[in-house]
GROMACS .gro file of C-alpha atoms in nm:
model
  290
    1MET     CA    1  -1.714   0.420   0.064
    2ASP     CA    2  -1.399   0.257  -0.044
    3LYS     CA    3  -1.393  -0.143  -0.131
    4ILE     CA    4  -1.223  -0.431  -0.213
    5VAL     CA    5  -1.397  -0.741  -0.403
    6ARG     CA    6  -1.225  -1.090  -0.423
    7GLY     CA    7  -1.375  -1.329  -0.689
    8ILE     CA    8  -1.243  -1.686  -0.918
    9ALA     CA    9  -1.304  -1.772  -1.230
   10GLY     CA   10  -1.270  -2.086  -1.446
   11GLU     CA   11  -1.322  -2.317  -1.196
   12GLY     CA   12  -1.030  -2.142  -0.960
   13GLN     CA   13  -0.810  -2.111  -1.246
   14ILE     CA   14  -0.782  -1.773  -1.143
   15ARG     CA   15  -0.851  -1.539  -0.862
   16CYS     CA   16  -0.916  -1.165  -0.853
   17PHE     CA   17  -0.918  -0.855  -0.662
   18ALA     CA   18  -1.066  -0.567  -0.778
   19MET     CA   19  -1.078  -0.231  -0.561
   20GLU     CA   20  -1.158   0.164  -0.507
   21SER     CA   21  -0.937   0.331  -0.297
   22THR     CA   22  -1.000   0.695  -0.419
   23GLN     CA   23  -1.127   0.778  -0.013
   24LEU     CA   24  -0.780   0.612   0.148
   25VAL     CA   25  -0.510   0.794  -0.088
   26GLU     CA   26  -0.715   1.097  -0.062
   27GLU     CA   27  -0.678   1.045   0.284
   28ALA     CA   28  -0.301   0.981   0.260
   29ARG     CA   29  -0.234   1.243   0.034
   30GLN     CA   30  -0.402   1.501   0.341
   31HIS     CA   31  -0.158   1.359   0.575
   32HIS     CA   32   0.132   1.386   0.430
   33ASN     CA   33   0.069   1.708   0.183
   34THR     CA   34   0.193   1.517  -0.130
   35SER     CA   35   0.270   1.665  -0.512
   36PRO     CA   36   0.074   1.529  -0.760
   37VAL     CA   37   0.295   1.289  -0.886
   38VAL     CA   38   0.420   1.163  -0.516
   39THR     CA   39  -0.009   1.105  -0.439
   40ALA     CA   40   0.034   0.907  -0.755
   41ALA     CA   41   0.265   0.667  -0.656
   42LEU     CA   42   0.157   0.628  -0.252
   43GLY     CA   43  -0.179   0.560  -0.382
   44ARG     CA   44  -0.041   0.320  -0.612
   45LEU     CA   45   0.117   0.113  -0.321
   46LEU     CA   46  -0.111   0.200  -0.122
   47THR     CA   47  -0.427   0.043  -0.330
   48GLY     CA   48  -0.218  -0.265  -0.443
   49GLY     CA   49  -0.059  -0.331  -0.033
   50ALA     CA   50  -0.468  -0.324   0.032
   51MET     CA   51  -0.534  -0.612  -0.282
   52MET     CA   52  -0.199  -0.839  -0.149
   53GLY     CA   53  -0.311  -0.788   0.241
   54ALA     CA   54  -0.622  -0.913   0.154
   55MET     CA   55  -0.425  -1.230   0.001
   56MET     CA   56  -0.348  -1.287   0.402
   57LYS     CA   57  -0.546  -1.491   0.661
   58GLY     CA   58  -0.495  -1.421   0.998
   59ASP     CA   59  -0.612  -1.147   1.160
   60SER     CA   60  -0.276  -0.997   1.332
   61ASP     CA   61  -0.095  -1.113   0.974
   62LEU     CA   62   0.084  -0.797   0.911
   63LEU     CA   63   0.242  -0.739   0.521
   64THR     CA   64   0.451  -0.481   0.432
   65LEU     CA   65   0.635  -0.315   0.081
   66LYS     CA   66   0.896  -0.099   0.105
   67ILE     CA   67   1.034   0.070  -0.197
   68ASP     CA   68   1.401   0.245  -0.201
   69CYS     CA   69   1.449   0.392  -0.476
   70SER     CA   70   1.634   0.632  -0.699
   71GLY     CA   71   1.411   0.858  -0.828
   72PRO     CA   72   1.343   1.194  -0.638
   73VAL     CA   73   1.116   1.056  -0.486
   74LYS     CA   74   1.362   0.878  -0.255
   75GLY     CA   75   1.156   0.586  -0.106
   76LEU     CA   76   0.804   0.494   0.013
   77THR     CA   77   0.636   0.259   0.279
   78VAL     CA   78   0.311   0.122   0.309
   79THR     CA   79   0.132  -0.179   0.558
   80ALA     CA   80  -0.175  -0.329   0.504
   81ASP     CA   81  -0.389  -0.636   0.713
   82ALA     CA   82  -0.615  -0.817   0.657
   83LYS     CA   83  -0.928  -0.643   0.776
   84GLY     CA   84  -0.855  -0.391   0.508
   85ASN     CA   85  -0.638  -0.119   0.693
   86VAL     CA   86  -0.380   0.084   0.506
   87LYS     CA   87  -0.168   0.304   0.581
   88GLY     CA   88   0.198   0.439   0.436
   89PHE     CA   89   0.477   0.742   0.359
   90PRO     CA   90   0.685   0.903   0.150
   91LEU     CA   91   1.017   0.979   0.214
   92VAL     CA   92   1.003   1.293  -0.007
   93PRO     CA   93   0.594   1.414  -0.053
   94GLN     CA   94   0.688   1.716  -0.254
   95VAL     CA   95   0.858   1.605  -0.664
   96SER     CA   96   0.749   1.819  -0.907
   97LEU     CA   97   0.863   1.641  -1.258
   98PRO     CA   98   0.724   1.729  -1.607
   99ALA     CA   99   0.449   1.521  -1.747
  100SER     CA  100   0.497   1.214  -1.868
  101PRO     CA  101   0.571   1.117  -2.279
  102ALA     CA  102   0.194   1.014  -2.261
  103GLY     CA  103   0.126   1.375  -2.066
  104LYS     CA  104   0.013   1.156  -1.724
  105LEU     CA  105   0.195   1.196  -1.390
  106ASP     CA  106   0.563   1.022  -1.447
  107VAL     CA  107   0.533   0.812  -1.136
  108GLY     CA  108   0.807   0.607  -1.309
  109ARG     CA  109   1.087   0.910  -1.320
  110ALA     CA  110   1.012   0.982  -1.001
  111VAL     CA  111   1.056   0.659  -0.821
  112ASP     CA  112   1.320   0.512  -1.102
  113LEU     CA  113   1.536   0.231  -1.084
  114GLY     CA  114   1.556   0.077  -0.678
  115VAL     CA  115   1.421  -0.197  -0.555
  116LEU     CA  116   1.052  -0.357  -0.361
  117THR     CA  117   1.066  -0.589  -0.023
  118VAL     CA  118   0.809  -0.777   0.059
  119ILE     CA  119   0.776  -0.870   0.422
  120ARG     CA  120   0.481  -1.105   0.511
  121ASP     CA  121   0.497  -1.091   0.941
  122THR     CA  122   0.212  -1.388   0.952
  123GLY     CA  123   0.288  -1.394   1.368
  124LEU     CA  124   0.578  -1.732   1.306
  125LYS     CA  125   0.953  -1.630   1.437
  126GLU     CA  126   1.060  -1.453   1.166
  127PRO     CA  127   0.841  -1.297   0.914
  128TYR     CA  128   0.892  -1.392   0.558
  129SER     CA  129   1.081  -1.139   0.350
  130GLY     CA  130   1.124  -1.105  -0.041
  131THR     CA  131   1.353  -0.857  -0.231
  132ILE     CA  132   1.323  -0.734  -0.610
  133ASN     CA  133   1.472  -0.519  -0.860
  134LEU     CA  134   1.191  -0.223  -1.024
  135VAL     CA  135   1.142  -0.283  -1.318
  136SER     CA  136   0.958   0.047  -1.431
  137GLY     CA  137   0.860   0.222  -1.119
  138GLU     CA  138   0.521   0.219  -1.188
  139ILE     CA  139   0.452   0.013  -0.928
  140ALA     CA  140   0.185  -0.265  -1.094
  141GLU     CA  141   0.447  -0.385  -1.293
  142ASP     CA  142   0.655  -0.408  -1.000
  143ILE     CA  143   0.459  -0.609  -0.779
  144ALA     CA  144   0.356  -0.841  -1.063
  145SER     CA  145   0.695  -0.888  -1.137
  146TYR     CA  146   0.771  -0.975  -0.779
  147PHE     CA  147   0.465  -1.207  -0.756
  148ALA     CA  148   0.638  -1.356  -1.102
  149THR     CA  149   1.002  -1.340  -0.967
  150SER     CA  150   0.954  -1.403  -0.570
  151GLU     CA  151   0.636  -1.616  -0.524
  152GLN     CA  152   0.663  -1.822  -0.900
  153THR     CA  153   0.278  -1.704  -1.002
  154PRO     CA  154   0.194  -1.520  -1.316
  155THR     CA  155   0.006  -1.176  -1.179
  156VAL     CA  156  -0.165  -0.890  -1.323
  157CYS     CA  157  -0.169  -0.585  -1.188
  158GLY     CA  158  -0.289  -0.251  -1.295
  159LEU     CA  159  -0.309   0.035  -1.032
  160GLY     CA  160  -0.444   0.441  -1.127
  161VAL     CA  161  -0.468   0.729  -0.935
  162LEU     CA  162  -0.598   0.994  -1.101
  163VAL     CA  163  -0.522   1.400  -0.956
  164ASN     CA  164  -0.789   1.662  -1.014
  165PRO     CA  165  -0.587   2.050  -1.103
  166ASP     CA  166  -0.698   2.149  -0.761
  167LEU     CA  167  -0.441   1.864  -0.558
  168HIS     CA  168  -0.757   1.660  -0.494
  169VAL     CA  169  -0.797   1.266  -0.569
  170LYS     CA  170  -1.023   1.249  -0.826
  171ALA     CA  171  -1.027   0.855  -0.841
  172ALA     CA  172  -0.799   0.564  -0.774
  173GLY     CA  173  -0.838   0.175  -0.763
  174GLY     CA  174  -0.654  -0.110  -0.920
  175TYR     CA  175  -0.685  -0.479  -0.950
  176LEU     CA  176  -0.455  -0.795  -0.922
  177ILE     CA  177  -0.561  -1.113  -1.081
  178GLN     CA  178  -0.341  -1.446  -1.024
  179VAL     CA  179  -0.361  -1.750  -1.270
  180LEU     CA  180  -0.313  -2.106  -1.145
  181PRO     CA  181  -0.032  -2.340  -1.222
  182PHE     CA  182  -0.405  -2.549  -1.375
  183ALA     CA  183  -0.499  -2.303  -1.585
  184SER     CA  184  -0.597  -2.357  -1.876
  185ASP     CA  185  -0.468  -2.210  -2.189
  186ALA     CA  186  -0.817  -2.115  -2.330
  187CYS     CA  187  -0.923  -2.019  -2.004
  188ILE     CA  188  -0.565  -1.774  -2.010
  189ASP     CA  189  -0.655  -1.712  -2.366
  190GLN     CA  190  -0.985  -1.543  -2.289
  191LEU     CA  191  -0.850  -1.292  -1.974
  192GLU     CA  192  -0.543  -1.219  -2.193
  193LYS     CA  193  -0.833  -1.049  -2.408
  194ASN     CA  194  -1.047  -0.928  -2.132
  195ILE     CA  195  -0.750  -0.722  -2.069
  196GLN     CA  196  -0.614  -0.617  -2.326
  197GLY     CA  197  -0.965  -0.459  -2.357
  198LEU     CA  198  -0.985  -0.303  -2.100
  199PRO     CA  199  -0.976   0.140  -2.027
  200HIS     CA  200  -0.705   0.238  -1.784
  201VAL     CA  201  -0.915   0.162  -1.458
  202THR     CA  202  -0.941   0.590  -1.323
  203LYS     CA  203  -1.129   0.553  -1.648
  204LEU     CA  204  -1.383   0.306  -1.509
  205LEU     CA  205  -1.390   0.445  -1.227
  206THR     CA  206  -1.488   0.815  -1.392
  207ASP     CA  207  -1.689   0.614  -1.523
  208GLY     CA  208  -1.899   0.485  -1.265
  209MET     CA  209  -1.795   0.160  -1.259
  210THR     CA  210  -1.822   0.005  -0.923
  211PRO     CA  211  -1.533  -0.262  -0.813
  212ASP     CA  212  -1.748  -0.571  -0.839
  213GLN     CA  213  -1.869  -0.444  -1.248
  214ILE     CA  214  -1.461  -0.399  -1.290
  215ALA     CA  215  -1.384  -0.769  -1.169
  216LEU     CA  216  -1.638  -0.962  -1.380
  217ARG     CA  217  -1.530  -0.729  -1.711
  218LEU     CA  218  -1.188  -0.846  -1.661
  219LEU     CA  219  -1.334  -1.220  -1.579
  220ASP     CA  220  -1.619  -1.205  -1.857
  221GLY     CA  221  -1.650  -1.551  -2.089
  222LEU     CA  222  -1.494  -1.743  -1.754
  223GLU     CA  223  -1.829  -1.786  -1.527
  224PRO     CA  224  -1.696  -1.533  -1.296
  225ASN     CA  225  -1.753  -1.614  -0.901
  226LEU     CA  226  -1.742  -1.265  -0.708
  227LEU     CA  227  -1.658  -1.471  -0.286
  228ASP     CA  228  -1.694  -1.169  -0.083
  229GLU     CA  229  -1.629  -0.789  -0.049
  230ALA     CA  230  -1.478  -0.582   0.219
  231THR     CA  231  -1.465  -0.194   0.339
  232VAL     CA  232  -1.045  -0.082   0.305
  233SER     CA  233  -0.979   0.272   0.488
  234TYR     CA  234  -0.646   0.454   0.564
  235HIS     CA  235  -0.583   0.398   0.958
  236CYS     CA  236  -0.295   0.441   1.125
  237ASP     CA  237  -0.301   0.279   1.482
  238CYS     CA  238  -0.002   0.488   1.668
  239SER     CA  239  -0.124   0.558   2.007
  240GLN     CA  240   0.097   0.712   2.306
  241GLU     CA  241   0.145   0.367   2.425
  242ARG     CA  242   0.305   0.233   2.138
  243THR     CA  243   0.525   0.536   2.125
  244GLU     CA  244   0.695   0.468   2.529
  245ARG     CA  245   0.713   0.114   2.404
  246VAL     CA  246   0.923   0.263   2.081
  247LEU     CA  247   1.106   0.462   2.322
  248VAL     CA  248   1.191   0.227   2.599
  249SER     CA  249   1.347   0.026   2.305
  250LEU     CA  250   1.616   0.326   2.321
  251GLY     CA  251   1.772   0.151   2.608
  252LYS     CA  252   1.773   0.348   3.009
  253GLN     CA  253   2.102   0.522   2.946
  254GLU     CA  254   1.935   0.708   2.594
  255LEU     CA  255   1.651   0.761   2.820
  256GLU     CA  256   1.852   0.948   3.077
  257GLN     CA  257   2.049   1.112   2.894
  258MET     CA  258   1.721   1.254   2.695
  259ALA     CA  259   1.591   1.357   2.991
  260ALA     CA  260   1.890   1.551   3.187
  261ASP     CA  261   1.940   1.782   2.848
  262GLY     CA  262   1.605   1.923   3.083
  263GLU     CA  263   1.390   1.940   2.759
  264ASN     CA  264   1.059   1.812   2.583
  265ILE     CA  265   1.087   1.570   2.299
  266THR     CA  266   0.849   1.517   2.058
  267VAL     CA  267   0.731   1.178   1.876
  268THR     CA  268   0.539   1.265   1.519
  269CYS     CA  269   0.396   0.926   1.365
  270HIS     CA  270   0.551   0.908   0.995
  271PHE     CA  271   0.222   0.785   0.885
  272CYS     CA  272  -0.045   0.995   1.034
  273HIS     CA  273   0.204   1.314   1.151
  274LYS     CA  274   0.022   1.240   1.482
  275GLN     CA  275   0.250   1.409   1.810
  276TYR     CA  276   0.316   1.297   2.114
  277THR     CA  277   0.486   1.471   2.393
  278PHE     CA  278   0.712   1.372   2.644
  279THR     CA  279   0.858   1.573   2.961
  280PRO     CA  280   1.191   1.505   3.093
  281ASP     CA  281   0.989   1.322   3.389
  282GLU     CA  282   0.781   1.094   3.171
  283LEU     CA  283   1.143   1.039   2.984
  284ARG     CA  284   1.270   0.896   3.351
  285LYS     CA  285   1.030   0.687   3.421
  286LEU     CA  286   1.079   0.528   3.065
  287ALA     CA  287   1.430   0.511   3.138
  288LYS     CA  288   1.337   0.302   3.475
  289LYS     CA  289   1.107   0.075   3.260
  290SER     CA  290   1.360  -0.031   3.003
   0.00000   0.00000   0.00000
């Protein structure tokens, strides 16, 4: 079962999240039938989004990460809440690229140049939104850059997805560390030392390390305190009722025109590909509601 752990260290000078996301990334791969490089790109964004979602306070708070890019994947969208539910989709699920010079899946080339937009909906009249230019397209660096640029919070983010030759996800996970403004130089130096000596996150996971152990290794020598843990999963909350509300928002005239065509219409969820079919009579009833 995938989980995320949250901890602090250095007497509150550092906060840390560590996560395994193998099952949820594999579920996303199955929903979208993604090629390996897109599995890696979407999996990294899902993992980063889940950790950022864990920072939110309210049960109804919602976080959206949206990448619009010039690479062949064209774009990625992920939404997450504070309860460990995350979902996402790529605009182009099948992309084939040669391996990177390091022999890895070339996520940077699949994404390439573009922007990352972060939207936090906390129930206020207007959701908070921040946008930055992508730094590398590798996702982890881009999330760290967002925090440094938009929220002035020094952040280190590591994300990884390992895909088997049979296309299934072997390991996925990540970590996110933030240094608070009052952190001492000694604390920062120790943290940098820990990060520099850390293998890639998928290596840690395939070696059998848990998120707890990864967090403790990151925070070694800094009096770490693991505060809590939570399960995380790929969860789509689409439903017939939600789909009806979307159709009603199209307006009476549009719905009446669709009904007049005499054909059933099918609406497909971007996140899980579940389909909802409406007859002309059902469309007319929705038109009366709009």
